[in-house]
Amino acid sequence: MSPAPTLYRGREGMWMWLVHRTTGVAIFFFLLIHVLDTSLVRVSPEAYNEVIGAYKTPIYGLIEAGLVAAIVLHAFNGLRIIAVDRWTWALRHQRMLVWVVWGIFVVMMAAFLPRHLGHVFGGA
Amino acid sequence: MTATAEKTDSTSEVGAVPTFTVTLRILRHDPEGLDGREAGAEYWEEFTVEAFATDRVLDALHTIKWEQDGSLAFRRSCAHGVCGSDAMRINAKNRLACKTLLKDLNPSRPITVEPIKGLPVEKDLIVDMEPFFASYREIMPFLMTTGPTPERERLQSPEERARFDDTTKCIMCAACTTACPVFWTDGQYFGPQAIVGAHRFIFDSRDEGEWDRLEVLNDKAGVWKCRTAFNCTEACPRGIEVTKAISEVKKALTSGEV
């Protein structure tokens, strides 16, 4: 028997490392699929249209919302990491910068989601 | 606990240090398989002890070992935060058992104590520190100079000394290295402590081996594995800004200037 050890109680930095890695892997797989579906146009334009048409369904609409969320988080946390690597001030205030990243994320998603979801579910 | 406090304790309640009951939940590892366990079995065991408000986690471990279960194994030497022997994971965070007061840990709930993560467990809270020390040796933690040895001491200005002051505080307890998410999954990574040890010499004006060390740290398993999770900085019982030291080594490598 081998009982589960506790989850290490790291702080903001550790969780943002996890967020960065998770969103990074998710974006990578999206790009992989995206390159494949775009390259379909060389094979058969009809097949391409059919695959691209699938993106208009509500399920893909929600996945797209997730994709934008992942990219916004990854982008702004990436800027935080660059700042932390470059300036001692940012290094010492990295925990506060984590909340700045989440703040920007909330603002951007608040601007994006109503419009996007309106398109997806409003049938515009 | 001072001698005076103990004296008043036995005679009257005036000035007595308040006591409380605390439960420790310890992750044990039995390499031999005693009491019908399999060899190498891991299990949680709870112990309840009476503690003073001035007691540290180490005092509770002593009470358990001396009065309840002599088979409990853990390392400690100076017991005052200098030797760096008793780093362990207390309430899911790396700390020194001798520097953590029980009353600061919410004693109304069981306090979990586990061995530090990422190094092979030998027994209970004792891990094999050899991979950790091997990384430290790799960065050549000794003064390297060229030319004849001067007849008097090698002088250094206070400003030159200040550059590496922070990293001289390291006691090699491994709290930083075993708090690092990269180290947990990649045993090849030197880990924060080895980089702190290298920083101490790289930025020492008396040392001339900085580029030998920087070359070692420029390796795949070196500083570039750092993902700035800051677990090391938060775990360091000496308050060393570990991530900052790593960052300074990265900057030396990118700028080519020490």
XYZ file of C-alpha atoms in Angstrom:
382
model
C 0.000 0.000 0.000
C 1.225 3.417 -0.783
C -0.944 6.262 0.433
C -1.119 9.462 -1.552
C 1.204 12.144 -0.245
C -0.242 15.614 0.161
C -0.239 18.074 -2.692
C 2.639 20.530 -2.240
C 1.227 23.791 -0.968
C 3.011 26.182 -3.286
C 1.862 29.744 -3.758
C 0.878 31.852 -6.769
C 4.150 31.219 -8.625
C 3.717 27.446 -8.578
C 0.109 27.601 -9.715
C 0.943 30.000 -12.528
C 3.686 27.635 -13.639
C 0.985 24.940 -13.843
C -1.425 27.268 -15.670
C 1.316 28.243 -18.117
C 2.213 24.619 -18.836
C -1.438 23.498 -19.185
C -2.432 26.360 -21.490
C 0.783 25.882 -23.470
C 0.057 22.190 -24.132
C -3.589 22.996 -24.972
C -2.547 25.698 -27.461
C -0.009 23.330 -29.010
C -2.680 20.712 -29.695
C -5.021 23.330 -31.099
C -2.297 24.505 -33.481
C -1.619 20.923 -34.523
C -5.290 20.382 -35.433
C -5.454 23.805 -37.022
C -2.469 23.129 -39.284
C -4.004 19.795 -40.278
C -7.457 21.197 -41.082
C -5.987 24.123 -43.010
C -3.780 21.806 -45.045
C -6.954 19.926 -46.057
C -7.656 22.724 -48.529
C -4.784 21.422 -50.659
C -6.290 17.945 -50.631
C -9.934 18.745 -51.236
C -11.686 22.110 -50.851
C -15.008 20.326 -50.156
C -13.552 18.390 -47.238
C -12.001 21.618 -45.992
C -15.361 23.421 -46.100
C -17.016 20.585 -44.236
C -14.395 20.561 -41.468
C -14.370 24.334 -41.149
C -18.181 24.261 -41.055
C -17.979 22.158 -37.905
C -16.390 25.137 -36.136
C -19.719 26.943 -36.395
C -21.483 24.509 -34.033
C -22.062 25.634 -30.417
C -19.675 23.004 -29.030
C -16.815 24.407 -31.086
C -17.972 27.868 -30.085
C -17.366 26.961 -26.447
C -14.017 25.364 -27.307
C -13.077 28.587 -29.089
C -13.930 30.541 -25.942
C -11.613 28.192 -24.037
C -8.927 28.689 -26.656
C -9.078 32.466 -26.332
C -8.956 32.119 -22.530
C -5.870 29.887 -22.786
C -4.103 32.258 -25.171
C -4.850 35.364 -23.085
C -3.560 33.664 -19.915
C -0.500 32.224 -21.648
C 0.333 35.531 -23.324
C 0.089 37.754 -20.278
C 1.724 35.256 -17.940
C 4.478 34.963 -20.548
C 5.012 38.711 -20.263
C 5.111 38.300 -16.482
C 7.802 35.629 -16.799
C 9.854 37.877 -19.116
C 9.512 40.725 -16.611
C 10.544 38.439 -13.732
C 13.614 37.289 -15.678
C 14.587 40.839 -16.556
C 13.895 43.128 -13.607
C 14.561 42.609 -9.925
C 11.511 44.701 -9.095
C 9.241 42.286 -10.996
C 11.032 39.327 -9.413
C 10.283 40.660 -5.948
C 6.665 41.509 -6.817
C 5.899 38.415 -8.886
C 2.960 37.387 -6.671
C 1.286 40.738 -7.205
C 1.964 40.433 -10.953
C 0.099 37.103 -10.930
C -3.012 38.985 -9.847
C -2.358 41.642 -12.492
C -2.367 38.835 -15.094
C -5.689 37.526 -13.763
C -7.087 41.062 -13.697
C -6.233 41.601 -17.367
C -7.653 38.164 -18.114
C -10.982 39.007 -16.461
C -11.248 42.348 -18.278
C -10.426 40.850 -21.671
C -12.778 37.913 -21.258
C -15.553 40.222 -20.055
C -15.162 42.177 -23.272
C -14.844 39.129 -25.519
C -17.296 36.553 -24.143
C -20.652 38.405 -24.527
C -19.912 39.211 -28.168
C -18.512 35.782 -28.977
C -21.258 33.822 -27.221
C -23.832 36.082 -28.879
C -22.484 34.961 -32.249
C -22.372 31.315 -31.227
C -25.810 31.035 -29.656
C -27.590 34.012 -31.219
C -27.168 32.525 -34.660
C -25.898 35.786 -36.128
C 11.523 27.479 27.049
C 13.722 29.162 29.627
C 14.826 27.692 32.925
C 12.856 30.330 34.845
C 9.678 29.474 33.014
C 10.093 25.835 33.949
C 10.659 26.679 37.580
C 7.492 28.737 37.911
C 5.686 25.998 36.039
C 6.272 23.452 38.787
C 5.523 25.742 41.693
C 2.591 27.853 40.586
C 0.503 28.653 37.560
C 1.799 32.195 37.456
C 3.773 32.696 34.251
C 3.120 29.137 33.165
C 3.474 28.386 29.478
C 0.077 27.181 28.239
C -0.077 23.629 26.920
C -2.304 22.127 24.268
C -2.860 18.785 22.608
C -1.693 18.371 19.063
C -1.963 15.499 16.587
C 0.838 14.781 14.160
C 0.035 12.787 11.035
C 3.330 11.344 9.848
C 3.952 9.636 6.500
C 6.044 6.642 7.453
C 8.173 4.408 5.295
C 9.224 1.037 6.626
C 12.155 -0.352 4.607
C 12.325 -3.621 6.578
C 8.676 -4.579 6.801
C 8.184 -5.055 10.531
C 4.879 -5.894 12.317
C 3.566 -7.811 9.324
C 4.050 -4.947 6.868
C 5.542 -5.416 3.443
C 9.130 -4.249 3.073
C 9.044 -0.681 1.787
C 5.475 -0.101 2.971
C 4.280 3.478 3.283
C 1.505 4.473 5.640
C 0.160 7.421 7.597
C 0.366 7.184 11.368
C -1.115 9.597 13.879
C 0.442 10.520 17.194
C -1.045 12.776 19.853
C 1.248 14.770 22.103
C 0.980 17.459 24.767
C 2.859 20.551 23.662
C 3.811 23.961 24.993
C 3.128 27.106 23.006
C 6.893 27.464 22.738
C 7.356 23.993 21.210
C 8.442 23.433 17.660
C 7.533 20.540 15.380
C 10.929 19.047 16.244
C 10.001 18.983 19.956
C 6.832 17.065 19.118
C 8.840 14.583 17.032
C 11.242 14.145 19.959
C 8.337 13.477 22.318
C 6.986 10.848 19.931
C 10.371 9.180 19.481
C 11.336 9.250 23.146
C 7.983 8.428 24.728
C 5.722 6.731 22.184
C 7.488 5.055 19.263
C 11.269 4.725 19.241
C 11.207 3.396 15.682
C 10.294 6.808 14.227
C 13.273 7.969 12.174
C 14.185 11.548 11.326
C 17.388 13.609 11.046
C 18.314 16.481 13.270
C 21.558 17.733 14.646
C 21.835 21.248 16.052
C 18.061 21.678 16.419
C 18.440 25.451 16.052
C 18.168 26.144 12.342
C 21.863 26.128 11.553
C 22.878 22.614 10.504
C 20.106 22.078 7.971
C 19.395 18.441 8.872
C 15.685 18.498 9.595
C 14.064 19.845 6.449
C 10.718 18.112 6.002
C 7.341 18.716 4.457
C 5.149 20.106 7.226
C 1.517 20.778 6.308
C 2.471 20.213 2.661
C 5.264 22.812 2.648
C 9.020 22.448 3.043
C 10.283 23.862 6.332
C 12.796 23.111 9.074
C 11.123 21.205 11.913
C 13.325 23.107 14.379
C 12.191 26.532 13.135
C 8.448 25.858 12.910
C 6.360 26.523 16.021
C 3.409 24.184 16.507
C 1.172 27.075 17.528
C 1.739 28.729 14.142
C 0.344 25.690 12.319
C -3.267 25.638 13.532
C -2.806 22.851 16.118
C -6.561 22.193 16.270
C -6.153 20.145 13.087
C -3.685 17.270 12.589
C -0.302 18.504 11.378
C 1.011 16.456 8.471
C 4.706 15.636 8.365
C 6.248 14.018 5.282
C 9.762 13.532 3.947
C 10.979 16.121 1.434
C 9.936 15.269 -2.107
C 12.063 14.149 -5.043
C 14.827 12.314 -3.173
C 14.611 8.551 -2.428
C 13.128 7.862 1.015
C 15.260 5.607 3.209
C 13.119 5.430 6.325
C 10.222 7.568 7.593
C 11.428 11.167 7.248
C 14.986 10.319 6.220
C 15.829 10.669 2.526
C 18.976 9.840 0.584
C 20.676 13.227 0.179
C 23.409 11.906 -2.118
C 21.885 13.081 -5.450
C 21.521 16.529 -3.858
C 25.142 16.657 -2.680
C 26.337 15.258 -6.034
C 24.776 18.264 -7.810
C 26.504 20.580 -5.336
C 29.887 18.970 -6.015
C 29.373 19.386 -9.782
C 29.433 23.170 -9.536
C 32.851 23.079 -7.798
C 32.010 24.826 -4.519
C 35.530 25.892 -3.626
C 37.787 28.864 -4.302
C 39.521 28.630 -7.674
C 42.397 30.985 -8.405
C 45.356 31.303 -10.730
C 48.808 32.638 -10.014
C 50.817 32.424 -6.813
C 49.073 32.439 -3.459
C 49.341 35.900 -1.883
C 51.180 36.215 1.416
C 48.280 38.043 3.033
C 44.516 37.535 2.744
C 42.744 38.271 -0.523
C 41.144 41.663 -0.065
C 37.652 42.575 -1.157
C 35.598 45.738 -0.829
C 32.293 45.718 1.087
C 30.506 46.295 -2.248
C 32.194 43.268 -3.796
C 31.261 41.214 -0.749
C 27.643 42.380 -0.871
C 27.124 40.909 -4.349
C 27.057 37.338 -3.068
C 26.147 37.946 0.573
C 22.682 36.440 0.221
C 23.895 33.102 -1.131
C 26.491 32.640 1.647
C 23.596 31.986 4.033
C 22.802 28.559 2.566
C 22.806 25.680 5.073
C 22.201 22.971 2.447
C 18.993 21.672 3.988
C 17.529 20.881 0.536
C 14.228 22.628 1.319
C 14.527 24.653 -1.916
C 15.603 21.861 -4.245
C 12.901 19.489 -3.019
C 10.235 22.215 -3.309
C 11.010 22.682 -7.014
C 8.380 21.239 -9.400
C 11.043 20.794 -12.076
C 13.279 18.803 -9.702
C 10.379 16.476 -8.760
C 9.897 15.358 -12.343
C 13.429 15.737 -13.706
C 16.149 14.155 -11.619
C 18.785 15.550 -13.994
C 18.160 19.178 -12.973
C 20.868 20.548 -10.679
C 18.202 22.133 -8.504
C 18.097 25.558 -6.859
C 20.625 24.788 -4.115
C 23.457 23.898 -6.502
C 22.831 27.163 -8.359
C 22.863 29.089 -5.068
C 26.164 27.353 -4.227
C 27.570 28.305 -7.627
C 26.300 31.905 -7.304
C 28.251 32.274 -4.071
C 31.529 31.737 -5.991
C 30.615 33.120 -9.428
C 30.013 36.593 -7.995
C 32.943 36.477 -5.562
C 35.631 38.896 -6.825
C 38.388 36.709 -5.324
C 37.365 33.656 -7.336
C 38.526 33.102 -10.916
C 36.604 29.946 -11.776
C 33.340 31.679 -12.650
C 33.335 30.619 -16.299
C 34.006 26.977 -15.420
C 30.930 27.053 -13.202
C 28.833 29.031 -15.673
C 29.665 26.460 -18.320
C 28.380 23.687 -16.054
C 25.190 25.649 -15.391
C 24.669 26.451 -19.094
C 24.057 22.738 -19.603
C 20.672 21.152 -20.363
C 20.304 20.277 -16.688
C 21.396 23.754 -15.597
C 19.767 27.130 -14.953
C 17.580 27.044 -18.070
C 15.431 24.372 -16.443
C 14.230 26.976 -13.961
C 10.572 27.834 -14.615
C 10.368 30.590 -11.978
C 7.722 28.868 -9.867
C 9.280 30.555 -6.803
C 8.716 27.498 -4.575
C 12.428 27.567 -3.683
C 12.412 31.204 -2.563
C 9.318 30.600 -0.434
C 10.716 27.391 1.096
C 14.167 28.705 2.068
C 14.404 28.776 5.890
C 17.286 31.253 5.601
C 15.297 33.715 3.527
C 17.661 33.522 0.557
C 16.158 34.995 -2.615
C 16.887 31.789 -4.494
C 15.047 32.670 -7.703
C 16.907 35.985 -7.803
C 20.247 34.162 -7.547
C 19.220 31.834 -10.385
C 18.117 34.847 -12.408
C 21.504 36.534 -11.886
C 23.274 33.425 -13.159
C 20.976 33.422 -16.218
C 21.824 37.085 -16.836
C 25.561 36.395 -16.569
C 25.157 33.677 -19.187
C 23.146 35.808 -21.599
C 25.244 38.972 -21.216
C 28.600 37.207 -20.940
C 29.461 39.490 -18.033
C 29.845 38.585 -14.387
